[in-house]
PDB file of C-alpha atoms in Angstrom:
ATOM      1  CA  MET A  19      89.256 110.035  95.341  1.00 67.00           C
ATOM      2  CA  ASP A  20      91.393 109.015  92.391  1.00 88.00           C
ATOM      3  CA  ILE A  21      91.648 105.237  91.976  1.00 93.00           C
ATOM      4  CA  LYS A  22      95.050 105.624  90.282  1.00 94.00           C
ATOM      5  CA  GLU A  23      96.434 107.261  93.423  1.00 95.00           C
ATOM      6  CA  VAL A  24      95.089 104.477  95.633  1.00 95.00           C
ATOM      7  CA  VAL A  25      96.608 101.822  93.351  1.00 95.00           C
ATOM      8  CA  ALA A  26      99.943 103.663  93.381  1.00 96.00           C
ATOM      9  CA  VAL A  27     100.003 103.643  97.205  1.00 95.00           C
ATOM     10  CA  LEU A  28      99.021  99.958  97.236  1.00 96.00           C
ATOM     11  CA  LYS A  29     101.846  99.058  94.863  1.00 95.00           C
ATOM     12  CA  GLN A  30     104.347 101.123  96.815  1.00 96.00           C
ATOM     13  CA  LYS A  31     103.381 100.266 100.417  1.00 96.00           C
ATOM     14  CA  GLY A  32     101.346  97.089 100.003  1.00 96.00           C
ATOM     15  CA  ARG A  33      98.452  98.513 101.999  1.00 96.00           C
ATOM     16  CA  VAL A  34      96.135 101.496 102.077  1.00 96.00           C
ATOM     17  CA  SER A  35      93.361 102.669 104.381  1.00 96.00           C
ATOM     18  CA  ILE A  36      90.163 104.204 103.036  1.00 96.00           C
ATOM     19  CA  GLN A  37      87.324 105.820 104.934  1.00 95.00           C
ATOM     20  CA  GLU A  38      84.136 104.730 103.188  1.00 95.00           C
ATOM     21  CA  GLY A  39      80.773 106.524 103.019  1.00 92.00           C
ATOM     22  CA  ASN A  40      79.593 105.466 106.490  1.00 91.00           C
ATOM     23  CA  GLY A  41      82.816 106.723 108.083  1.00 92.00           C
ATOM     24  CA  LYS A  42      84.285 103.259 108.707  1.00 94.00           C
ATOM     25  CA  VAL A  43      88.023 102.962 107.992  1.00 95.00           C
ATOM     26  CA  LEU A  44      88.908  99.912 105.912  1.00 96.00           C
ATOM     27  CA  GLU A  45      92.408  98.622 105.306  1.00 96.00           C
ATOM     28  CA  PHE A  46      93.186  97.002 101.965  1.00 97.00           C
ATOM     29  CA  ILE A  47      96.308  94.838 101.858  1.00 97.00           C
ATOM     30  CA  SER A  48      98.044  93.141  98.946  1.00 96.00           C
ATOM     31  CA  LEU A  49      98.660  89.421  99.355  1.00 93.00           C
ATOM     32  CA  ASN A  50     102.438  89.931  99.452  1.00 92.00           C
ATOM     33  CA  ALA A  51     102.187  92.535 102.232  1.00 95.00           C
ATOM     34  CA  TRP A  52      99.872  90.547 104.522  1.00 95.00           C
ATOM     35  CA  ASP A  53     101.724  89.617 107.715  1.00 94.00           C
ATOM     36  CA  SER A  54     100.420  86.805 109.928  1.00 91.00           C
ATOM     37  CA  GLN A  55     102.127  88.371 112.960  1.00 92.00           C
ATOM     38  CA  LYS A  56     100.310  91.715 112.828  1.00 91.00           C
ATOM     39  CA  ASP A  57      97.326  91.349 110.483  1.00 93.00           C
ATOM     40  CA  ASP A  58      93.877  89.972 111.258  1.00 91.00           C
ATOM     41  CA  PRO A  59      93.321  86.246 110.514  1.00 91.00           C
ATOM     42  CA  ASN A  60      89.656  87.183 109.919  1.00 93.00           C
ATOM     43  CA  GLY A  61      90.596  89.187 106.834  1.00 96.00           C
ATOM     44  CA  ILE A  62      88.461  88.785 103.722  1.00 97.00           C
ATOM     45  CA  PHE A  63      89.818  88.256 100.209  1.00 97.00           C
ATOM     46  CA  LEU A  64      88.156  90.719  97.843  1.00 98.00           C
ATOM     47  CA  LEU A  65      87.771  89.531  94.254  1.00 97.00           C
ATOM     48  CA  PHE A  66      86.680  91.372  91.119  1.00 96.00           C
ATOM     49  CA  GLU A  67      86.015  88.255  88.975  1.00 94.00           C
ATOM     50  CA  THR A  68      85.004  84.687  89.753  1.00 91.00           C
ATOM     51  CA  PHE A  69      88.116  83.173  88.139  1.00 89.00           C
ATOM     52  CA  GLN A  70      90.146  84.584  91.059  1.00 93.00           C
ATOM     53  CA  ILE A  71      88.551  82.046  93.401  1.00 92.00           C
ATOM     54  CA  ARG A  72      91.054  79.499  92.080  1.00 88.00           C
ATOM     55  CA  THR A  73      93.930  81.479  93.598  1.00 90.00           C
ATOM     56  CA  ILE A  74      92.664  81.163  97.183  1.00 93.00           C
ATOM     57  CA  SER A  75      90.585  77.977  97.413  1.00 92.00           C
ATOM     58  CA  GLU A  76      90.271  74.425  96.255  1.00 84.00           C
ATOM     59  CA  GLN A  77      88.466  73.750  92.990  1.00 83.00           C
ATOM     60  CA  PHE A  78      84.787  74.693  93.148  1.00 80.00           C
ATOM     61  CA  SER A  79      81.765  72.824  91.852  1.00 84.00           C
ATOM     62  CA  GLU A  80      79.589  74.479  89.207  1.00 86.00           C
ATOM     63  CA  VAL A  81      76.834  74.923  91.802  1.00 87.00           C
ATOM     64  CA  SER A  82      79.134  76.846  94.155  1.00 88.00           C
ATOM     65  CA  LEU A  83      80.441  78.997  91.304  1.00 89.00           C
ATOM     66  CA  ASP A  84      76.877  79.807  90.238  1.00 90.00           C
ATOM     67  CA  VAL A  85      75.969  80.829  93.784  1.00 91.00           C
ATOM     68  CA  VAL A  86      78.884  83.294  93.833  1.00 93.00           C
ATOM     69  CA  GLU A  87      78.355  84.592  90.314  1.00 92.00           C
ATOM     70  CA  PHE A  88      74.602  85.137  90.499  1.00 92.00           C
ATOM     71  CA  ALA A  89      74.279  86.449  94.071  1.00 92.00           C
ATOM     72  CA  THR A  90      72.386  89.728  94.107  1.00 91.00           C
ATOM     73  CA  LYS A  91      73.322  90.842  97.624  1.00 94.00           C
ATOM     74  CA  PRO A  92      76.802  91.414  99.047  1.00 96.00           C
ATOM     75  CA  THR A  93      77.976  88.114 100.494  1.00 97.00           C
ATOM     76  CA  ILE A  94      80.993  86.856 102.405  1.00 97.00           C
ATOM     77  CA  TYR A  95      81.782  83.253 101.516  1.00 96.00           C
ATOM     78  CA  HIS A  96      83.747  80.791 103.638  1.00 96.00           C
ATOM     79  CA  THR A  97      85.483  77.878 101.952  1.00 95.00           C
ATOM     80  CA  ILE A  98      88.455  75.553 102.268  1.00 94.00           C
ATOM     81  CA  ALA A  99      91.790  77.293 101.681  1.00 94.00           C
ATOM     82  CA  GLY A 100      93.645  76.221  98.565  1.00 91.00           C
ATOM     83  CA  ARG A 101      96.819  74.176  98.894  1.00 89.00           C
ATOM     84  CA  MET A 102      98.675  76.697  96.735  1.00 87.00           C
ATOM     85  CA  LEU A 103      97.769  79.648  98.977  1.00 89.00           C
ATOM     86  CA  GLN A 104     100.970  80.396 100.858  1.00 86.00           C
ATOM     87  CA  ASN A 105     100.086  83.691 102.525  1.00 89.00           C
ATOM     88  CA  GLY A 106      96.904  85.363 103.685  1.00 93.00           C
ATOM     89  CA  PRO A 107      94.236  85.178 106.355  1.00 96.00           C
ATOM     90  CA  ARG A 108      92.785  81.797 107.206  1.00 93.00           C
ATOM     91  CA  GLN A 109      91.219  80.135 110.199  1.00 92.00           C
ATOM     92  CA  ASN A 110      90.813  76.398 110.735  1.00 92.00           C
ATOM     93  CA  GLY A 111      91.914  75.747 107.158  1.00 92.00           C
ATOM     94  CA  GLN A 112      89.259  78.081 105.734  1.00 95.00           C
ATOM     95  CA  VAL A 113      89.380  81.437 103.954  1.00 96.00           C
ATOM     96  CA  LYS A 114      86.753  84.125 103.543  1.00 97.00           C
ATOM     97  CA  PHE A 115      86.162  85.910 100.268  1.00 97.00           C
ATOM     98  CA  SER A 116      83.697  88.159  98.540  1.00 97.00           C
ATOM     99  CA  LEU A 117      83.095  88.969  94.887  1.00 97.00           C
ATOM    100  CA  ILE A 118      82.728  92.758  94.883  1.00 96.00           C
ATOM    101  CA  LYS A 119      80.272  93.884  92.230  1.00 94.00           C
ATOM    102  CA  SER A 120      79.737  97.460  93.401  1.00 91.00           C
ATOM    103  CA  ASP A 121      80.932  99.739  90.590  1.00 89.00           C
ATOM    104  CA  VAL A 122      83.610 101.939  92.174  1.00 93.00           C
ATOM    105  CA  TRP A 123      84.926  99.266  94.546  1.00 96.00           C
ATOM    106  CA  ASN A 124      85.114  96.745  91.688  1.00 96.00           C
ATOM    107  CA  ARG A 125      87.043  99.291  89.587  1.00 96.00           C
ATOM    108  CA  LEU A 126      89.538  99.719  92.428  1.00 96.00           C
ATOM    109  CA  LEU A 127      90.131  95.964  92.626  1.00 96.00           C
ATOM    110  CA  PHE A 128      90.301  95.636  88.834  1.00 96.00           C
ATOM    111  CA  SER A 129      92.776  98.522  88.577  1.00 96.00           C
ATOM    112  CA  PHE A 130      95.048  96.858  91.123  1.00 96.00           C
ATOM    113  CA  GLY A 131      94.776  93.647  89.096  1.00 94.00           C
ATOM    114  CA  GLN A 132      94.920  91.195  92.012  1.00 92.00           C
ATOM    115  CA  SER A 133      92.722  90.214  94.891  1.00 93.00           C
ATOM    116  CA  LEU A 134      93.126  92.353  97.979  1.00 96.00           C
ATOM    117  CA  ILE A 135      92.645  91.469 101.615  1.00 97.00           C
ATOM    118  CA  LEU A 136      90.195  93.551 103.618  1.00 97.00           C
ATOM    119  CA  GLN A 137      90.524  94.070 107.317  1.00 95.00           C
ATOM    120  CA  TYR A 138      88.625  96.541 109.433  1.00 90.00           C
ATOM    121  CA  ALA A 139      91.124  99.113 110.652  1.00 81.00           C
ATOM    122  CA  SER A 140      91.523  99.708 114.355  1.00 78.00           C
ATOM    123  CA  HIS A 141      92.863 103.210 113.729  1.00 77.00           C
ATOM    124  CA  LYS A 142      90.784 106.219 112.705  1.00 83.00           C
ATOM    125  CA  GLU A 143      93.223 107.803 110.255  1.00 89.00           C
ATOM    126  CA  SER A 144      92.823 107.044 106.573  1.00 93.00           C
ATOM    127  CA  ASP A 145      94.937 107.628 103.486  1.00 94.00           C
ATOM    128  CA  PHE A 146      91.862 108.334 101.335  1.00 95.00           C
ATOM    129  CA  GLN A 147      88.149 108.999 101.649  1.00 94.00           C
ATOM    130  CA  MET A 148      85.406 107.672  99.432  1.00 93.00           C
ATOM    131  CA  ALA A 149      81.783 108.799  99.459  1.00 93.00           C
ATOM    132  CA  GLU A 150      80.486 105.395  98.308  1.00 94.00           C
ATOM    133  CA  TYR A 151      79.400 102.866 100.907  1.00 95.00           C
ATOM    134  CA  PHE A 152      81.336  99.618 101.115  1.00 96.00           C
ATOM    135  CA  PRO A 153      78.901  96.813 100.208  1.00 96.00           C
ATOM    136  CA  LEU A 154      79.971  94.299 102.888  1.00 96.00           C
ATOM    137  CA  LEU A 155      79.004  96.788 105.616  1.00 94.00           C
ATOM    138  CA  SER A 156      75.404  96.810 104.380  1.00 91.00           C
ATOM    139  CA  PRO A 157      72.754  95.360 106.717  1.00 91.00           C
ATOM    140  CA  ASN A 158      71.746  93.211 103.707  1.00 90.00           C
ATOM    141  CA  ALA A 159      75.160  91.487 103.582  1.00 94.00           C
ATOM    142  CA  LYS A 160      74.994  87.706 103.831  1.00 95.00           C
ATOM    143  CA  GLU A 161      77.464  85.043 104.897  1.00 96.00           C
ATOM    144  CA  MET A 162      77.642  81.475 103.537  1.00 96.00           C
ATOM    145  CA  TYR A 163      79.865  78.433 103.596  1.00 95.00           C
ATOM    146  CA  LEU A 164      80.542  76.834 100.193  1.00 94.00           C
ATOM    147  CA  SER A 165      82.265  73.496  99.904  1.00 88.00           C
ATOM    148  CA  PRO A 166      84.195  72.453  96.803  1.00 80.00           C
ATOM    149  CA  ASP A 167      81.594  69.681  96.360  1.00 82.00           C
ATOM    150  CA  GLY A 168      78.659  72.076  96.125  1.00 84.00           C
ATOM    151  CA  ASP A 169      77.397  71.906  99.705  1.00 89.00           C
ATOM    152  CA  ILE A 170      76.017  75.243 100.871  1.00 91.00           C
ATOM    153  CA  LYS A 171      75.411  76.373 104.429  1.00 92.00           C
ATOM    154  CA  ILE A 172      73.928  79.762 105.302  1.00 93.00           C
ATOM    155  CA  ILE A 173      75.814  81.336 108.201  1.00 93.00           C
ATOM    156  CA  ARG A 174      74.038  84.715 108.275  1.00 89.00           C
ATOM    157  CA  ALA A 175      70.983  85.508 106.185  1.00 82.00           C
TER     158      ALA A 175
END
């Protein structure tokens, strides 16, 4: 799979579906293309660098930033949605996000240049296939709540 082709489809259509190494079809959506009427409010913001957290959430404490930056296992974080976030998945005033460190998936996000929204596709067709496993589907994936004040709550260990 050529990352340039995936990015081209994303820029043209605003969304792309990729079948990852386990056979699961994932849909990646740009923030501008996310539609609250048809897209999943459980979507997860995928980030390639920690500074992107500012675009989706309230200001973070140093402790919370360190937790995200130094995590060794794939983790989905829940936090309070930022006041400036106009579009995108949220539930009860919270957003989910993950800092993707896995090489090829991080390169895809970096090449697009913005955070993407992940939702698990209900359809079986995909635009592209990738041999690499998506890290958030790993049995080792964790889930945590991080408050802007530095409070941490483990949701799934």
